[in-house]
Short mmCIF file of C-alpha atoms in Angstrom, two decimals:
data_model
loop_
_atom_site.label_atom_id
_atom_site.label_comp_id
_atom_site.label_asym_id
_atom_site.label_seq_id
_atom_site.Cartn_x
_atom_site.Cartn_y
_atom_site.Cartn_z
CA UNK W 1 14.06 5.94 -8.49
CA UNK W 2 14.47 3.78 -5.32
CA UNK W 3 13.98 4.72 -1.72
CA UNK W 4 16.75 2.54 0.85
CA UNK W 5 14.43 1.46 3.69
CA UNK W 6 16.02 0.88 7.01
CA UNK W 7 16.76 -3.09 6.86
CA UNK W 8 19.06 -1.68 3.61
CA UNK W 9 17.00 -3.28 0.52
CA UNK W 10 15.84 -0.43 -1.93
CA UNK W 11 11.70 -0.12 -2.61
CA UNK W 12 11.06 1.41 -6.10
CA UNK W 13 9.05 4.91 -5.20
CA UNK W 14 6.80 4.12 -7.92
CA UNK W 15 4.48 0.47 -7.70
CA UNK W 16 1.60 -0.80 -8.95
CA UNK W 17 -1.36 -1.55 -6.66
CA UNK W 18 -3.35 -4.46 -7.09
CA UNK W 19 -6.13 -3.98 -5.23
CA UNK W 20 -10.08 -5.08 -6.71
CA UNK W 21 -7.99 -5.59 -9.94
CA UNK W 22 -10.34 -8.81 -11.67
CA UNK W 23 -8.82 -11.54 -11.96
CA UNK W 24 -9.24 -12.50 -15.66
CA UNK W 25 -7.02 -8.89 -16.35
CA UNK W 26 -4.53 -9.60 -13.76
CA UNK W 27 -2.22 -11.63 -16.17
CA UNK W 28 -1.94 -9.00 -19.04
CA UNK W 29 -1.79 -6.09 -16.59
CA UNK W 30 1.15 -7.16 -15.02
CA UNK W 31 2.95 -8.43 -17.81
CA UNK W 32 2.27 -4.74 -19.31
CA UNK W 33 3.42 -2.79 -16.23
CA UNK W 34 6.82 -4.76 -15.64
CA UNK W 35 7.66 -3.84 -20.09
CA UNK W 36 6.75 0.03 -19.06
CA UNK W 37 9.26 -0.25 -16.07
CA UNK W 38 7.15 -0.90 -13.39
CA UNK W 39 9.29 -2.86 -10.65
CA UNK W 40 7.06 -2.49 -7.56
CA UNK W 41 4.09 -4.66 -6.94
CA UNK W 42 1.84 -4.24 -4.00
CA UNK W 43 -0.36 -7.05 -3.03
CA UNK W 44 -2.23 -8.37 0.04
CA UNK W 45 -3.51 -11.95 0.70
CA UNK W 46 -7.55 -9.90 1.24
CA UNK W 47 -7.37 -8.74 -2.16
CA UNK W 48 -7.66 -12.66 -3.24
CA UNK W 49 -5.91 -12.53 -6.33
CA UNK W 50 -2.37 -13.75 -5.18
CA UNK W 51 -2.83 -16.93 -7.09
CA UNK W 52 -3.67 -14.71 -10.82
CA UNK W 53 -0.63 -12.40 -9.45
CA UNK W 54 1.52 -15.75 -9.15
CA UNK W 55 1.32 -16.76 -12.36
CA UNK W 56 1.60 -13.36 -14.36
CA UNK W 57 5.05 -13.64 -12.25
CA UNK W 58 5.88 -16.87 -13.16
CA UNK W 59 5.41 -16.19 -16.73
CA UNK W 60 7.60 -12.83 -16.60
CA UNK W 61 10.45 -14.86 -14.97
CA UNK W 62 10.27 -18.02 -17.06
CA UNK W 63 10.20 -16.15 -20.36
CA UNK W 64 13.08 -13.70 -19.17
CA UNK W 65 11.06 -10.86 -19.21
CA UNK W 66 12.16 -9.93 -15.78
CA UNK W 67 14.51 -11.35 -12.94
CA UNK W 68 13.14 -12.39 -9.64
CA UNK W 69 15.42 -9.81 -8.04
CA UNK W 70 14.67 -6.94 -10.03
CA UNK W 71 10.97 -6.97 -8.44
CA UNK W 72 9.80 -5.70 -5.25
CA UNK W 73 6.55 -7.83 -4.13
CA UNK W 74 4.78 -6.55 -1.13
CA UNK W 75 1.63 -8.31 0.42
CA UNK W 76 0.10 -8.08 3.54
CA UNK W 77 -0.89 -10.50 6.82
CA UNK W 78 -4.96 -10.18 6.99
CA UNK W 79 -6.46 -9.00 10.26
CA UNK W 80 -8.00 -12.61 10.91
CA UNK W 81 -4.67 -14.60 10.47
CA UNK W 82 -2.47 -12.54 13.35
CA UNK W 83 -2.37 -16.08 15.30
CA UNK W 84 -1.13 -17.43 12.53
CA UNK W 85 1.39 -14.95 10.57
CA UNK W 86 4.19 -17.79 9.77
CA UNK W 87 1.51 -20.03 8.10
CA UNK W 88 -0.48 -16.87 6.51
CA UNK W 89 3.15 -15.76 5.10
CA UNK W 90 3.29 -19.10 3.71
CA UNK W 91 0.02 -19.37 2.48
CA UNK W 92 0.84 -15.87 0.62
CA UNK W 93 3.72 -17.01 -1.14
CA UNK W 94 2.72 -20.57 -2.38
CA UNK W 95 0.54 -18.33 -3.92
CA UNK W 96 2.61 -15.87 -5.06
CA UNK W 97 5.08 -18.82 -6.38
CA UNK W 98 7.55 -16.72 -4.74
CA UNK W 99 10.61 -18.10 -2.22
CA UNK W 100 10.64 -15.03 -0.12
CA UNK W 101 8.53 -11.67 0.11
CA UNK W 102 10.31 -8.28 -0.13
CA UNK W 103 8.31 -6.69 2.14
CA UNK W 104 5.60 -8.17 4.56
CA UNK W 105 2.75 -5.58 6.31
CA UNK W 106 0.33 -6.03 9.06
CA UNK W 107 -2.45 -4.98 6.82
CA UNK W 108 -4.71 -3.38 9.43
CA UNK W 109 -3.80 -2.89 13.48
CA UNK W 110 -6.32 -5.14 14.64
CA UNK W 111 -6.59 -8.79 15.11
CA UNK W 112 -9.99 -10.52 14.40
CA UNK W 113 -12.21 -13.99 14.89
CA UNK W 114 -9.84 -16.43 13.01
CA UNK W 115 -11.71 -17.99 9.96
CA UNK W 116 -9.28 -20.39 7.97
CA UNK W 117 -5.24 -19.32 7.20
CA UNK W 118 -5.30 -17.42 3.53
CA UNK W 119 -9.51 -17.01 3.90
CA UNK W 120 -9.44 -13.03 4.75
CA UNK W 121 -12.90 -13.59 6.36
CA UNK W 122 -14.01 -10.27 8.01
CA UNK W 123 -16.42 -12.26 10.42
CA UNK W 124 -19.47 -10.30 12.44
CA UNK W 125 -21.01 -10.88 15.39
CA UNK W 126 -25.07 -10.76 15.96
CA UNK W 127 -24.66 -7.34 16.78
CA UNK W 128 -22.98 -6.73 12.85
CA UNK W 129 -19.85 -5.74 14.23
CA UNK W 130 -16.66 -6.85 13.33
CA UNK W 131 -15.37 -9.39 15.57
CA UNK W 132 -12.36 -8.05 17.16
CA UNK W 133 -9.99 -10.83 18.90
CA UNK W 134 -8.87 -8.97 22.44
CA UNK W 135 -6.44 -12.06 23.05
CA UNK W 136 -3.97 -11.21 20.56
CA UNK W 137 -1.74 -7.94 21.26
CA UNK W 138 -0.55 -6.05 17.94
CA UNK W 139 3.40 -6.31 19.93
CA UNK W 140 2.79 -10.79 20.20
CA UNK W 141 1.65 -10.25 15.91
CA UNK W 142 4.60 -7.94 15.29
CA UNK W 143 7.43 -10.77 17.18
CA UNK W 144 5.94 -13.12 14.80
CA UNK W 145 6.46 -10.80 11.44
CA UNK W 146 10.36 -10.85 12.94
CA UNK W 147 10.33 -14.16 13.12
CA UNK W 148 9.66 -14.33 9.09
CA UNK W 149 12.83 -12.13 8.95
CA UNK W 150 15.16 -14.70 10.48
CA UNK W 151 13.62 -17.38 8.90
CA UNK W 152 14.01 -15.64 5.48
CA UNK W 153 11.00 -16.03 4.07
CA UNK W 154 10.72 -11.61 4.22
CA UNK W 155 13.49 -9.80 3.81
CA UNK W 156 11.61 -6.65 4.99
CA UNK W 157 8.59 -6.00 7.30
CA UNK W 158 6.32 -3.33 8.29
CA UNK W 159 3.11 -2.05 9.51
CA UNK W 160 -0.12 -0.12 7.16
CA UNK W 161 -2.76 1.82 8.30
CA UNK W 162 -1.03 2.77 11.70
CA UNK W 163 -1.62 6.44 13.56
CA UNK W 164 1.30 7.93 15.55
CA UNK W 165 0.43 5.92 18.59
CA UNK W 166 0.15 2.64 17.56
CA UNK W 167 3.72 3.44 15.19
CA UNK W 168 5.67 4.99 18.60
CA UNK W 169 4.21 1.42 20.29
CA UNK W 170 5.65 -0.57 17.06
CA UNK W 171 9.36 1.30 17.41
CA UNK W 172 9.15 0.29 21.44
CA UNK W 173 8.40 -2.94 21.68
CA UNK W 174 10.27 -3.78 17.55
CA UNK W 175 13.67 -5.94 17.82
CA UNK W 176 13.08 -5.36 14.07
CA UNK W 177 11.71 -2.21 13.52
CA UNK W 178 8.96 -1.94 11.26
CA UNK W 179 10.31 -0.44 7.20
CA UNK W 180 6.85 1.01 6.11
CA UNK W 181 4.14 2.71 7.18
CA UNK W 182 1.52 2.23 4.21
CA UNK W 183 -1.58 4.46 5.03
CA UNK W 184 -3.58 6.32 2.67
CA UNK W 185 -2.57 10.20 2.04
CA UNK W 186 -3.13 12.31 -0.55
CA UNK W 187 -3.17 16.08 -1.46
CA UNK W 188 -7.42 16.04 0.32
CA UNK W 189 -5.72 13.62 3.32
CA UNK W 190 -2.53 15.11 4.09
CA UNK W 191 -1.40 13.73 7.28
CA UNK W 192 1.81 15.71 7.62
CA UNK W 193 2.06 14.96 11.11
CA UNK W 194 1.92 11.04 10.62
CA UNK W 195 4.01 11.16 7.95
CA UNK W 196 6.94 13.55 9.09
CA UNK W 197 6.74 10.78 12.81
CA UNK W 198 7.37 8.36 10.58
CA UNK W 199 9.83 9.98 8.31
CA UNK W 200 12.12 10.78 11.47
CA UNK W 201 12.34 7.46 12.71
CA UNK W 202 13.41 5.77 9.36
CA UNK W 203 9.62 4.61 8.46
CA UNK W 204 9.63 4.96 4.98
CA UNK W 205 5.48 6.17 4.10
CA UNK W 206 3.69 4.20 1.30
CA UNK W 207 0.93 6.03 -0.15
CA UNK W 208 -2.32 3.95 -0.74
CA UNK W 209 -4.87 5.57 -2.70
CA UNK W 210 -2.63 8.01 -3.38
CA UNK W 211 -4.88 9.75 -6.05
CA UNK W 212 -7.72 10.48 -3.62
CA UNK W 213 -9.57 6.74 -4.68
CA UNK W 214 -10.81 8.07 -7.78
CA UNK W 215 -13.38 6.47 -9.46
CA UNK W 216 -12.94 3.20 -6.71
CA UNK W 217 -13.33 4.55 -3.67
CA UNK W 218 -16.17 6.86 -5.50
CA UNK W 219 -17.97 3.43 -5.64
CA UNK W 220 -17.61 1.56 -2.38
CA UNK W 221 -17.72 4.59 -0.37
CA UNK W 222 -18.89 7.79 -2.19
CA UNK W 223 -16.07 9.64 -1.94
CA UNK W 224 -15.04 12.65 -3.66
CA UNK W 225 -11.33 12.72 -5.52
CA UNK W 226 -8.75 15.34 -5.54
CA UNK W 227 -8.76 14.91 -8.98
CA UNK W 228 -11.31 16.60 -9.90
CA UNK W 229 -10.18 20.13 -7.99
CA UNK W 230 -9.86 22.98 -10.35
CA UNK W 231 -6.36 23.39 -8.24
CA UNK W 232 -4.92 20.44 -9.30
CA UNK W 233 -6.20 20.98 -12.96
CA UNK W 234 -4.19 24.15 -13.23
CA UNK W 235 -1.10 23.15 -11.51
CA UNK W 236 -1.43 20.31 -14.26
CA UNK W 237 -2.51 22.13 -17.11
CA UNK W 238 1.01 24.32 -15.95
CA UNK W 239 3.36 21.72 -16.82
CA UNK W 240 1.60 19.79 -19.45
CA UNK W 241 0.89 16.83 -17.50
CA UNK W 242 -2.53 15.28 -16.23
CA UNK W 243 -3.88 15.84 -12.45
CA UNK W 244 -3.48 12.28 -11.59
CA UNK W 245 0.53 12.66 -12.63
CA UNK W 246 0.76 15.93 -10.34
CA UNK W 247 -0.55 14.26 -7.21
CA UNK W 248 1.66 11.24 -8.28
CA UNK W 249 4.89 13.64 -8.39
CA UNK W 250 3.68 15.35 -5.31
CA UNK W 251 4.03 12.19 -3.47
CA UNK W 252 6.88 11.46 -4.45
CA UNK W 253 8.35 15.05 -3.79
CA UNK W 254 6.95 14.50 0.17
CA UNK W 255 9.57 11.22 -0.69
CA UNK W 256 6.41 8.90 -0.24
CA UNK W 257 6.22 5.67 -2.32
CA UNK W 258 3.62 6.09 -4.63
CA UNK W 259 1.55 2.78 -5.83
CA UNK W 260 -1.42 3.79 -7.81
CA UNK W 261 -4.25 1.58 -9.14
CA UNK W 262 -5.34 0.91 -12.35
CA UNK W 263 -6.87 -1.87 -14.96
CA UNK W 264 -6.09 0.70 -17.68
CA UNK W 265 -3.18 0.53 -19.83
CA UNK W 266 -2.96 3.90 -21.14
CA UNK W 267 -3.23 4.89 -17.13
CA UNK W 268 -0.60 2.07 -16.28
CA UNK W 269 1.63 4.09 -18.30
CA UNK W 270 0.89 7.81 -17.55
CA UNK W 271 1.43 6.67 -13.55
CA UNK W 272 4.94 5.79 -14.44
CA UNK W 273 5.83 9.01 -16.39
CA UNK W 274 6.35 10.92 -13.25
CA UNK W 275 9.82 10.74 -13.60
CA UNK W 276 10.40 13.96 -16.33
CA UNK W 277 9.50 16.83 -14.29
CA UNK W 278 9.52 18.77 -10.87
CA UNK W 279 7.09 20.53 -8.98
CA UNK W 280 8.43 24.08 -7.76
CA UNK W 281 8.12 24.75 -4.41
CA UNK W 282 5.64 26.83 -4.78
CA UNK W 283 3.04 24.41 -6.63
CA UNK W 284 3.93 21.95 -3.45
CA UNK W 285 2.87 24.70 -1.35
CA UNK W 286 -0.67 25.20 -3.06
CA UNK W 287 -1.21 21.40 -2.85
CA UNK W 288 -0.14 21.23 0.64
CA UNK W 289 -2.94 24.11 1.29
CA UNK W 290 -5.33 21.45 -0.17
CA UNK W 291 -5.41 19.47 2.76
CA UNK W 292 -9.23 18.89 3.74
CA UNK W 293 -8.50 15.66 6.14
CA UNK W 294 -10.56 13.53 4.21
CA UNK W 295 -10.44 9.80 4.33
CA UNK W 296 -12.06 8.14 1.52
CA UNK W 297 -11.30 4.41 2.32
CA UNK W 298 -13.42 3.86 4.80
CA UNK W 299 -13.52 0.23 6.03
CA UNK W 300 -16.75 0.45 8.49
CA UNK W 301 -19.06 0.27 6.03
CA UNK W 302 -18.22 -3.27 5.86
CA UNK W 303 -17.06 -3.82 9.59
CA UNK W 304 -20.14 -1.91 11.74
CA UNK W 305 -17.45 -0.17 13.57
CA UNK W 306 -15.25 2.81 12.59
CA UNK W 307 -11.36 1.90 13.88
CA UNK W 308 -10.02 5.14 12.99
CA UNK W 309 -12.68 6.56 15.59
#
């Protein structure tokens, strides 16, 4: 199940995040997700493990588990490289081993101190705030992600973590308008408003942590998960399927792209069986009265300064 995006490739609506995946796993992960049908991987040069990613590809291509063109590789341009997106693209795909990228995204909407192409430093200041470059506008970063375009090193590019705003400021000043819109949303984090903006203009929405953060996010940021609402247990327990396969199908209903996380093979493989069964539109309705507008990945713990503010 493919969405078209507006340059015209097709994105699989179901990927595979790789976000704080360890390295040492990386290999046998991926080389387990692409035999269960996974065709969508979403990367990003400041989860530092393009290189481990790189090679798991390398091997599926050389032993013909997979062609090149039957994959959709994502990664994102870190905050502290938006003087230097050609070189960072580079950087990501020597990497990656990959010739081009399928889709490129301006990880965050905010340009930082510069600390080294490919080093996704997220440098302070005395003060133990993030360091916020006010010499770079987010419309000079996005001419250089077009540039990628012509130079065919991305086929497709796009923005993440973006509000309504800064997206209507994208579509203005865009010869190239952006393809995605990857924020986090989820049945506690809704953002119907963002999404449906989107939606309307031809910005296909990619769901990060689209199971609430789970057991992750839990961690870094103690969060609570949607997964654990007695709601979602008996919409599951309904149609035989788990809670995390409900808010997967949900997503995909909303026509979201979906790209869980997980270092779990039996979990790699219930994400992708979201594929046998609908939700009626009455179970979407009781999920969509779940919405609590709660963020769970919540960057300022690390940054001294809340951007979504």
């Amino acid at each position: 199940m493919e969405i078209t995006l507006n340059s015209g490739f097709k994105m699989p609506i179901v990927g595979l995040g790789v976000w704080r995946m360890e390295k040492e796993g990386i290999r046998d992960l991926i080389i387990n997700a692409i035999k269960i049908g996974y065709r969508h991987l979403d990367c990003a040069a400041d989860y530092r493990n393009e290189a481990e990613v790189g090679e798991a590809l390398t091997e599926a291509f050389k032993t013909g588990l997979v062609k090149r063109e039957d994959l959709f590789i994502t990664t994102k341009l870190w905050n502290s490289d938006h003087g230097h997106v050609i070189e960072a693209c580079k950087d990501s795909l020597k990497k990656l081993q990959l010739d081009y990228l399928d889709l490129f995204l301006v990880h965050f909407p905010v340009a930082t101190k510069h600390t080294g192409v490919g080093t996704t430093d997220s440098a302070l200041g005395d003060d133990g705030v993030l360091d916020i470059d006010t010499t770079i506008s987010l419309e000079t970063t996005w001419h250089d992600m077009e540039k990628l375009v012509s130079m065919g090193l991305v086929r497709s590019i796009g923005i993440s973590n973006y509000d309504v705003f800064l997206t209507r400021d994208c579509l203005a000043y865009s010869k190239i308008k952006p393809a995605v819109n990857q924020i986090e949303t989820h049945p506690y984090f809704q953002r119907d408003s963002l999404v449906k903006f989107c939606q309307k203009h031809g910005i296909c929405v990619t769901a990060h942590t689209p199971l609430g953060g789970a057991t992750a996010n839990a961690e870094w940021f103690g969060t609570v998960s949607c997964l654990d609402d007695p709601v979602l247990k008996d919409v599951a327990e309904k149609y035989k399927k788990t809670v995390a396969q409900v808010v997967l199908r949900w997503g995909i209903q909303r026509n979201t792209v979906v790209i869980p996380k997980t270092s779990k093979p039996t979990r790699l493989e219930e994400n992708f069986q979201v594929f046998d069964f609908e939700l009626s539109k009455e179970d979407m309705e009781v999920i969509k009265s779940m919405d609590r507008k709660y963020r769970t990945n919540q960057p300022a713990k690390f940054w001294g300064i809340d951007l979504y503010a």
